[in-house]
Amino acid sequence: AGIGKCVAMDLARRNARTILACRSRERGQAAVEEIRAATGNPAVVLRLLDTSSLASVRAFASAVLREESRLDVLVNNAGVTGLPFAITSEGFEQTFATNYLGPFLLTNLLLG
């Protein structure tokens, strides 16, 4: 939703292979179908990613590096605010993990 969906829509309109990295399979698949229908671009795909989980970030990056021949643009758009204090299973404060640690790790893993 929001800025991320608008960016994905614009990239798909430019006929780019576009990977939507989403936490929710249901919402992500709905966005994929909407973007494909609006742009006529069948190369819009969903991959699951939870940036609050460093294990999820590592798995996502590994799959992208394995499956994609190149990566031209990375848009780190995940973010949360106003969550109650919580610690992730990896021991980090959830908002900090989601907004900073996950995107930082993802970017560094994909730099190659």
CSV table of C-alpha atoms in Angstrom, one decimal:
chain,number,residue,atom,x,y,z
A,1,ALA,CA,0.0,0.0,0.0
A,2,GLY,CA,1.0,3.6,-0.1
A,3,ILE,CA,4.4,4.8,-1.5
A,4,GLY,CA,5.7,1.3,-2.0
A,5,LYS,CA,2.7,0.3,-4.2
A,6,CYS,CA,3.0,3.5,-6.2
A,7,VAL,CA,6.7,2.9,-6.9
A,8,ALA,CA,6.0,-0.7,-7.8
A,9,MET,CA,3.2,0.4,-10.2
A,10,ASP,CA,5.5,2.9,-11.8
A,11,LEU,CA,8.3,0.4,-12.3
A,12,ALA,CA,5.9,-2.2,-13.7
A,13,ARG,CA,4.5,0.5,-16.1
A,14,ARG,CA,8.1,0.9,-17.4
A,15,ASN,CA,8.0,-2.9,-18.1
A,16,ALA,CA,10.5,-3.6,-15.3
A,17,ARG,CA,10.6,-7.0,-13.6
A,18,THR,CA,9.2,-6.0,-10.3
A,19,ILE,CA,9.5,-7.9,-7.0
A,20,LEU,CA,7.1,-7.0,-4.3
A,21,ALA,CA,8.7,-7.9,-0.9
A,22,CYS,CA,5.8,-8.2,1.5
A,23,ARG,CA,5.1,-9.5,5.0
A,24,SER,CA,1.6,-10.6,4.2
A,25,ARG,CA,1.0,-13.2,1.4
A,26,GLU,CA,-2.6,-12.2,1.0
A,27,ARG,CA,-2.1,-8.4,0.8
A,28,GLY,CA,1.0,-8.9,-1.3
A,29,GLN,CA,-0.8,-11.1,-3.8
A,30,ALA,CA,-3.7,-8.7,-4.1
A,31,ALA,CA,-1.2,-5.9,-4.9
A,32,VAL,CA,0.6,-8.1,-7.5
A,33,GLU,CA,-2.7,-8.8,-9.2
A,34,GLU,CA,-3.8,-5.2,-9.2
A,35,ILE,CA,-0.4,-4.0,-10.6
A,36,ARG,CA,-0.4,-6.7,-13.3
A,37,ALA,CA,-4.0,-5.8,-14.3
A,38,ALA,CA,-3.3,-2.0,-14.3
A,39,THR,CA,0.0,-2.3,-16.3
A,40,GLY,CA,-0.3,-5.4,-18.4
A,41,ASN,CA,3.1,-6.4,-17.0
A,42,PRO,CA,3.2,-10.2,-16.1
A,43,ALA,CA,6.7,-9.8,-14.6
A,44,VAL,CA,5.4,-8.6,-11.2
A,45,VAL,CA,6.1,-11.2,-8.6
A,46,LEU,CA,5.6,-11.6,-4.8
A,47,ARG,CA,8.3,-12.7,-2.4
A,48,LEU,CA,7.7,-12.8,1.3
A,49,LEU,CA,9.9,-10.7,3.5
A,50,ASP,CA,9.7,-9.5,7.1
A,51,THR,CA,12.4,-6.9,7.8
A,52,SER,CA,12.0,-7.3,11.5
A,53,SER,CA,13.5,-10.8,11.2
A,54,LEU,CA,17.1,-10.9,10.1
A,55,ALA,CA,16.6,-14.6,9.2
A,56,SER,CA,13.8,-13.5,6.8
A,57,VAL,CA,16.0,-10.8,5.4
A,58,ARG,CA,18.9,-13.3,4.8
A,59,ALA,CA,16.5,-15.9,3.2
A,60,PHE,CA,15.0,-13.2,0.9
A,61,ALA,CA,18.4,-11.9,-0.1
A,62,SER,CA,19.7,-15.4,-0.8
A,63,ALA,CA,16.8,-16.2,-3.0
A,64,VAL,CA,17.1,-12.9,-5.0
A,65,LEU,CA,20.8,-13.5,-5.5
A,66,ARG,CA,20.1,-17.0,-6.6
A,67,GLU,CA,17.1,-16.4,-8.9
A,68,GLU,CA,17.8,-13.0,-10.4
A,69,SER,CA,20.6,-12.3,-12.9
A,70,ARG,CA,20.8,-8.6,-11.8
A,71,LEU,CA,19.2,-6.0,-9.5
A,72,ASP,CA,19.0,-2.5,-10.8
A,73,VAL,CA,16.9,-0.7,-8.2
A,74,LEU,CA,16.2,-1.4,-4.5
A,75,VAL,CA,13.5,0.5,-2.7
A,76,ASN,CA,13.6,0.1,1.0
A,77,ASN,CA,10.1,1.2,2.0
A,78,ALA,CA,9.2,-1.0,4.9
A,79,GLY,CA,8.6,0.8,8.2
A,80,VAL,CA,6.4,0.8,11.3
A,81,THR,CA,5.6,3.3,13.9
A,82,GLY,CA,3.6,3.4,17.1
A,83,LEU,CA,4.0,-0.3,18.0
A,84,PRO,CA,4.0,-1.3,21.6
A,85,PHE,CA,7.4,-2.2,22.9
A,86,ALA,CA,8.4,-5.7,21.8
A,87,ILE,CA,11.5,-7.7,21.3
A,88,THR,CA,12.0,-9.9,18.2
A,89,SER,CA,12.9,-13.5,18.5
A,90,GLU,CA,16.5,-12.4,17.6
A,91,GLY,CA,16.6,-10.1,20.6
A,92,PHE,CA,16.1,-6.7,19.0
A,93,GLU,CA,13.5,-4.0,19.6
A,94,GLN,CA,10.9,-4.6,16.9
A,95,THR,CA,10.6,-1.1,15.5
A,96,PHE,CA,14.4,-0.7,15.3
A,97,ALA,CA,14.7,-4.1,13.7
A,98,THR,CA,12.0,-3.4,11.1
A,99,ASN,CA,13.0,0.2,10.2
A,100,TYR,CA,16.8,0.1,10.4
A,101,LEU,CA,18.5,-3.3,11.0
A,102,GLY,CA,16.5,-5.2,8.4
A,103,PRO,CA,16.8,-2.7,5.5
A,104,PHE,CA,20.5,-2.1,6.3
A,105,LEU,CA,21.2,-5.9,6.2
A,106,LEU,CA,19.2,-6.3,3.1
A,107,THR,CA,21.0,-3.6,1.3
A,108,ASN,CA,24.4,-4.9,2.3
A,109,LEU,CA,23.6,-8.5,1.3
A,110,LEU,CA,22.3,-7.4,-2.1
A,111,LEU,CA,25.3,-5.1,-2.9
A,112,GLY,CA,27.3,-8.1,-4.1
